[in-house]
mmCIF file of C-alpha atoms in Angstrom:
data_model
loop_
_atom_site.group_PDB
_atom_site.id
_atom_site.type_symbol
_atom_site.label_atom_id
_atom_site.label_comp_id
_atom_site.label_asym_id
_atom_site.label_seq_id
_atom_site.Cartn_x
_atom_site.Cartn_y
_atom_site.Cartn_z
ATOM 1 C CA MET A 824 31.561 -7.013 22.051
ATOM 2 C CA SER A 825 28.421 -7.539 24.109
ATOM 3 C CA ASP A 826 25.010 -5.927 23.993
ATOM 4 C CA SER A 827 25.789 -4.219 27.315
ATOM 5 C CA THR A 828 28.717 -2.366 25.710
ATOM 6 C CA CYS A 829 26.737 -1.065 22.753
ATOM 7 C CA PRO A 830 23.140 -1.622 21.609
ATOM 8 C CA VAL A 831 23.011 -4.194 18.833
ATOM 9 C CA LEU A 832 20.168 -4.900 16.420
ATOM 10 C CA TRP A 833 20.333 -8.402 14.929
ATOM 11 C CA ARG A 834 18.639 -8.655 11.516
ATOM 12 C CA ARG A 835 18.315 -12.166 10.130
ATOM 13 C CA THR A 836 16.824 -12.137 6.656
ATOM 14 C CA LYS A 837 16.572 -14.410 3.632
ATOM 15 C CA ARG A 838 17.434 -11.473 1.378
ATOM 16 C CA ALA A 839 20.908 -11.066 2.875
ATOM 17 C CA LYS A 840 23.672 -12.651 0.784
ATOM 18 C CA ARG A 841 26.401 -12.234 3.393
ATOM 19 C CA LEU A 842 27.169 -10.998 6.877
ATOM 20 C CA SER A 843 27.363 -7.223 7.173
ATOM 21 C CA LEU A 844 27.296 -4.545 9.831
ATOM 22 C CA ARG A 845 26.707 -0.817 9.966
ATOM 23 C CA ILE A 846 26.225 1.944 12.498
ATOM 24 C CA ASP A 847 22.793 3.516 12.868
ATOM 25 C CA PRO A 848 23.820 7.073 13.813
ATOM 26 C CA ALA A 849 20.323 8.161 14.844
ATOM 27 C CA ARG A 850 19.865 5.347 17.353
ATOM 28 C CA ARG A 851 23.597 5.027 18.049
ATOM 29 C CA GLN A 852 23.525 1.299 17.718
ATOM 30 C CA VAL A 853 25.182 -1.422 15.672
ATOM 31 C CA VAL A 854 23.067 -3.208 13.062
ATOM 32 C CA VAL A 855 24.210 -6.721 12.157
ATOM 33 C CA THR A 856 22.535 -8.276 9.117
ATOM 34 C CA TYR A 857 23.054 -11.946 8.350
ATOM 35 C CA PRO A 858 21.571 -14.556 5.982
ATOM 36 C CA HIS A 859 18.888 -16.970 7.111
ATOM 37 C CA THR A 860 21.405 -19.794 6.691
ATOM 38 C CA VAL A 861 23.853 -18.273 9.190
ATOM 39 C CA SER A 862 23.525 -18.951 12.923
ATOM 40 C CA LEU A 863 23.353 -16.218 15.544
ATOM 41 C CA LYS A 864 26.531 -17.624 17.101
ATOM 42 C CA ARG A 865 28.422 -17.061 13.866
ATOM 43 C CA ALA A 866 26.966 -13.560 13.544
ATOM 44 C CA GLU A 867 28.108 -12.769 17.084
ATOM 45 C CA ALA A 868 31.623 -13.951 16.209
ATOM 46 C CA PHE A 869 31.538 -11.733 13.110
ATOM 47 C CA LEU A 870 30.646 -8.706 15.224
ATOM 48 C CA ASP A 871 33.313 -9.533 17.776
ATOM 49 C CA ALA A 872 35.937 -9.723 15.017
ATOM 50 C CA HIS A 873 35.041 -6.165 13.972
ATOM 51 C CA ARG A 874 34.842 -4.640 17.460
ATOM 52 C CA ASP A 875 37.698 -2.193 16.746
ATOM 53 C CA TRP A 876 35.934 -0.889 13.622
ATOM 54 C CA VAL A 877 32.695 -0.474 15.563
ATOM 55 C CA ARG A 878 34.446 1.346 18.405
ATOM 56 C CA ASP A 879 36.110 3.769 15.987
ATOM 57 C CA ARG A 880 32.885 4.487 14.092
ATOM 58 C CA LEU A 881 30.958 5.136 17.316
ATOM 59 C CA ALA A 882 33.724 7.447 18.515
ATOM 60 C CA ASP A 883 33.407 9.438 15.276
ATOM 61 C CA LEU A 884 29.733 10.226 15.909
ATOM 62 C CA PRO A 885 29.081 13.809 17.046
ATOM 63 C CA PRO A 886 27.884 14.275 20.650
ATOM 64 C CA SER A 887 24.132 13.893 20.953
ATOM 65 C CA PHE A 888 21.985 16.771 22.118
ATOM 66 C CA THR A 889 21.131 16.685 25.815
ATOM 67 C CA VAL A 890 17.536 17.486 26.745
ATOM 68 C CA ALA A 891 17.852 18.384 30.420
ATOM 69 C CA PRO A 892 17.787 21.519 32.589
ATOM 70 C CA GLY A 893 20.768 23.714 31.799
ATOM 71 C CA ALA A 894 21.377 22.217 28.364
ATOM 72 C CA SER A 895 21.349 24.324 25.203
ATOM 73 C CA LEU A 896 19.454 23.637 21.987
ATOM 74 C CA PRO A 897 19.212 25.676 18.773
ATOM 75 C CA VAL A 898 15.710 27.136 18.440
ATOM 76 C CA ALA A 899 14.802 29.458 15.562
ATOM 77 C CA GLY A 900 18.473 29.695 14.617
ATOM 78 C CA ARG A 901 19.826 30.708 18.022
ATOM 79 C CA PRO A 902 20.945 28.803 21.124
ATOM 80 C CA VAL A 903 18.329 28.554 23.839
ATOM 81 C CA THR A 904 18.934 27.314 27.388
ATOM 82 C CA LEU A 905 16.485 24.768 28.780
ATOM 83 C CA VAL A 906 15.189 25.832 32.195
ATOM 84 C CA HIS A 907 12.971 23.859 34.559
ATOM 85 C CA ALA A 908 10.243 26.132 35.961
ATOM 86 C CA PRO A 909 8.033 23.779 38.035
ATOM 87 C CA GLU A 910 5.768 26.622 39.178
ATOM 88 C CA GLN A 911 4.949 27.613 35.588
ATOM 89 C CA ARG A 912 1.440 26.668 34.501
ATOM 90 C CA GLN A 913 2.289 26.472 30.793
ATOM 91 C CA PRO A 914 4.001 23.281 29.596
ATOM 92 C CA ALA A 915 6.607 25.328 27.702
ATOM 93 C CA ARG A 916 7.307 29.016 27.105
ATOM 94 C CA LEU A 917 10.067 30.734 25.156
ATOM 95 C CA GLN A 918 11.408 33.775 27.025
ATOM 96 C CA ASP A 919 14.410 35.658 25.665
ATOM 97 C CA LYS A 920 17.242 33.104 25.503
ATOM 98 C CA ASN A 921 15.500 30.547 27.713
ATOM 99 C CA LEU A 922 12.928 27.847 27.080
ATOM 100 C CA LEU A 923 10.990 27.531 30.334
ATOM 101 C CA ILE A 924 9.493 24.106 30.975
ATOM 102 C CA GLY A 925 6.796 23.724 33.617
ATOM 103 C CA GLY A 926 5.539 20.706 35.531
ATOM 104 C CA ASN A 927 7.327 17.733 37.011
ATOM 105 C CA LEU A 928 10.935 17.026 36.112
ATOM 106 C CA GLU A 929 9.952 13.520 34.946
ATOM 107 C CA ARG A 930 8.150 15.040 31.943
ATOM 108 C CA PHE A 931 10.819 17.648 31.164
ATOM 109 C CA GLU A 932 12.225 16.006 28.033
ATOM 110 C CA GLN A 933 8.771 15.108 26.711
ATOM 111 C CA ARG A 934 7.581 18.720 27.038
ATOM 112 C CA VAL A 935 10.708 20.137 25.410
ATOM 113 C CA LEU A 936 10.327 17.881 22.377
ATOM 114 C CA CYS A 937 6.590 18.537 22.174
ATOM 115 C CA PHE A 938 7.279 22.279 22.081
ATOM 116 C CA LEU A 939 9.965 21.915 19.407
ATOM 117 C CA LYS A 940 7.758 19.756 17.198
ATOM 118 C CA LYS A 941 4.864 22.193 17.533
ATOM 119 C CA GLN A 942 7.099 25.134 16.625
ATOM 120 C CA ALA A 943 8.402 23.233 13.621
ATOM 121 C CA GLY A 944 4.866 22.525 12.440
ATOM 122 C CA LEU A 945 4.081 26.237 12.627
ATOM 123 C CA SER A 946 7.224 27.585 10.952
ATOM 124 C CA LEU A 947 8.455 25.059 8.387
ATOM 125 C CA PRO A 948 5.457 25.042 5.967
ATOM 126 C CA GLY A 949 5.581 28.828 5.648
ATOM 127 C CA GLU A 950 9.303 28.790 4.927
ATOM 128 C CA LEU A 951 8.810 26.104 2.293
ATOM 129 C CA LEU A 952 6.039 28.050 0.551
ATOM 130 C CA LEU A 953 8.219 31.160 0.320
ATOM 131 C CA LEU A 954 10.955 29.129 -1.349
ATOM 132 C CA ALA A 955 8.423 27.395 -3.591
ATOM 133 C CA ALA A 956 7.229 30.790 -4.855
ATOM 134 C CA GLN A 957 10.830 31.747 -5.686
ATOM 135 C CA MET A 958 11.328 28.445 -7.527
ATOM 136 C CA GLY A 959 8.065 28.683 -9.439
ATOM 137 C CA CYS A 960 6.377 25.575 -8.054
ATOM 138 C CA THR A 961 3.479 24.794 -5.726
ATOM 139 C CA PRO A 962 3.467 21.748 -3.418
ATOM 140 C CA SER A 963 0.169 19.874 -3.338
ATOM 141 C CA ALA A 964 0.546 19.268 0.410
ATOM 142 C CA ILE A 965 3.071 19.900 3.181
ATOM 143 C CA ALA A 966 3.497 17.941 6.406
ATOM 144 C CA CYS A 967 6.088 17.451 9.133
ATOM 145 C CA SER A 968 7.428 14.007 9.958
ATOM 146 C CA ASN A 969 9.417 12.270 12.662
ATOM 147 C CA ALA A 970 11.583 10.324 10.217
ATOM 148 C CA ARG A 971 14.845 8.942 11.617
ATOM 149 C CA SER A 972 16.662 8.434 8.319
ATOM 150 C CA ARG A 973 15.768 11.314 5.992
ATOM 151 C CA TRP A 974 15.348 15.083 6.183
ATOM 152 C CA GLY A 975 12.577 15.355 3.643
ATOM 153 C CA SER A 976 10.782 13.732 0.749
ATOM 154 C CA CYS A 977 8.737 14.709 -2.283
ATOM 155 C CA THR A 978 6.248 12.536 -4.148
ATOM 156 C CA ARG A 979 5.454 12.720 -7.851
ATOM 157 C CA ALA A 980 2.179 14.379 -6.863
ATOM 158 C CA GLY A 981 4.103 17.168 -5.147
ATOM 159 C CA ARG A 982 3.425 16.204 -1.546
ATOM 160 C CA ILE A 983 6.402 17.267 0.558
ATOM 161 C CA MET A 984 7.339 15.887 3.953
ATOM 162 C CA LEU A 985 9.763 17.816 6.155
ATOM 163 C CA ASN A 986 11.571 16.395 9.173
ATOM 164 C CA TRP A 987 10.591 18.506 12.199
ATOM 165 C CA ARG A 988 14.265 18.624 13.240
ATOM 166 C CA LEU A 989 14.922 21.015 10.349
ATOM 167 C CA ALA A 990 13.752 23.755 12.716
ATOM 168 C CA LEU A 991 16.883 23.158 14.811
ATOM 169 C CA MET A 992 19.313 23.585 11.906
ATOM 170 C CA PRO A 993 21.102 26.738 10.777
ATOM 171 C CA GLU A 994 18.918 28.654 8.350
ATOM 172 C CA SER A 995 21.203 28.024 5.361
ATOM 173 C CA VAL A 996 21.168 24.253 5.927
ATOM 174 C CA ARG A 997 17.412 24.195 6.369
ATOM 175 C CA ARG A 998 16.997 26.140 3.123
ATOM 176 C CA TYR A 999 19.162 23.614 1.303
ATOM 177 C CA VAL A 1000 17.004 20.679 2.420
ATOM 178 C CA MET A 1001 13.819 22.496 1.381
ATOM 179 C CA ILE A 1002 15.259 23.553 -1.972
ATOM 180 C CA HIS A 1003 16.403 19.964 -2.550
ATOM 181 C CA GLU A 1004 12.858 18.644 -2.082
ATOM 182 C CA LEU A 1005 11.249 21.419 -4.111
ATOM 183 C CA ALA A 1006 13.701 20.774 -6.948
ATOM 184 C CA HIS A 1007 12.222 17.281 -7.254
ATOM 185 C CA MET A 1008 9.007 18.901 -8.457
ATOM 186 C CA THR A 1009 10.961 19.894 -11.581
ATOM 187 C CA HIS A 1010 13.399 16.981 -11.777
ATOM 188 C CA PHE A 1011 12.176 13.805 -10.099
ATOM 189 C CA ASN A 1012 15.688 12.345 -9.987
ATOM 190 C CA HIS A 1013 19.243 13.250 -8.995
ATOM 191 C CA SER A 1014 20.509 14.064 -12.462
ATOM 192 C CA ARG A 1015 22.937 16.832 -13.388
ATOM 193 C CA ALA A 1016 19.951 18.968 -14.289
ATOM 194 C CA PHE A 1017 18.523 18.400 -10.806
ATOM 195 C CA TRP A 1018 21.729 19.479 -9.031
ATOM 196 C CA ALA A 1019 22.075 22.477 -11.331
ATOM 197 C CA HIS A 1020 18.552 23.489 -10.365
ATOM 198 C CA VAL A 1021 19.402 23.134 -6.653
ATOM 199 C CA ASP A 1022 22.616 25.142 -7.055
ATOM 200 C CA ARG A 1023 20.733 27.914 -8.821
ATOM 201 C CA PHE A 1024 18.786 28.595 -5.635
ATOM 202 C CA HIS A 1025 21.414 27.490 -3.098
ATOM 203 C CA PRO A 1026 24.961 28.216 -4.327
ATOM 204 C CA HIS A 1027 26.477 27.069 -1.023
ATOM 205 C CA ARG A 1028 25.216 23.486 -1.257
ATOM 206 C CA PRO A 1029 28.577 21.845 -0.346
ATOM 207 C CA ASP A 1030 28.708 23.724 2.957
ATOM 208 C CA ALA A 1031 25.173 22.635 3.838
ATOM 209 C CA GLN A 1032 25.908 19.029 2.908
ATOM 210 C CA THR A 1033 29.037 19.064 5.066
ATOM 211 C CA TRP A 1034 27.032 20.391 8.021
ATOM 212 C CA LEU A 1035 24.469 17.629 7.623
ATOM 213 C CA LYS A 1036 27.163 14.980 7.420
ATOM 214 C CA THR A 1037 28.884 16.326 10.536
ATOM 215 C CA HIS A 1038 25.916 17.213 12.751
ATOM 216 C CA GLY A 1039 22.915 15.457 11.244
ATOM 217 C CA SER A 1040 23.136 12.228 13.233
ATOM 218 C CA ALA A 1041 23.054 14.156 16.521
ATOM 219 C CA LEU A 1042 19.774 15.793 15.490
ATOM 220 C CA LEU A 1043 18.285 12.493 14.321
ATOM 221 C CA ALA A 1044 18.972 11.048 17.761
ATOM 222 C CA LEU A 1045 16.366 13.397 19.219
ATOM 223 C CA ASN A 1046 13.086 11.539 19.626
#
């Protein structure tokens, strides 16, 4: 397998005890980690020996979202068609079932993502506060992030970070992620008591977790 076939990130570190590889679903690349005592040539041979495994894992990834005119993205829980409107003076405008993007085509994707992130910043904190009131807790701060490996986080001080891509998820899945983080304000662990607390406010947790496992990597691929 060559770098031209699939992006490969080579990680040589003293902490590694052995050669290993994994798929980064967000970046859709192979990550090869190898000890400091192992040569790159040997690491390349290791990857080549596992090319069938890599091919199968990449094939299992869900299709990534396309950000281009005519494509569809979920916005506010419903599919919205991306439309290039070069004559439009606004960078982005939501109209019925269309998201109209103005300006040059070269900046189309940038303006779509900018709009989505802005909408997430406006809607997600309010949704979280409503759930927090139901769960009897109050976050000390709320912010949106562009994390590529997690949907949310909660500190011991009660500061909650939410991945902006939550705004593109089905409402039930988004609620699960928020309830999960808010539950850490009561149980700062993943104990049985923690999961019982989550299930009290989201009885359909397995369905939400399955959705994240199936579709999450496609969302994380959005920059």
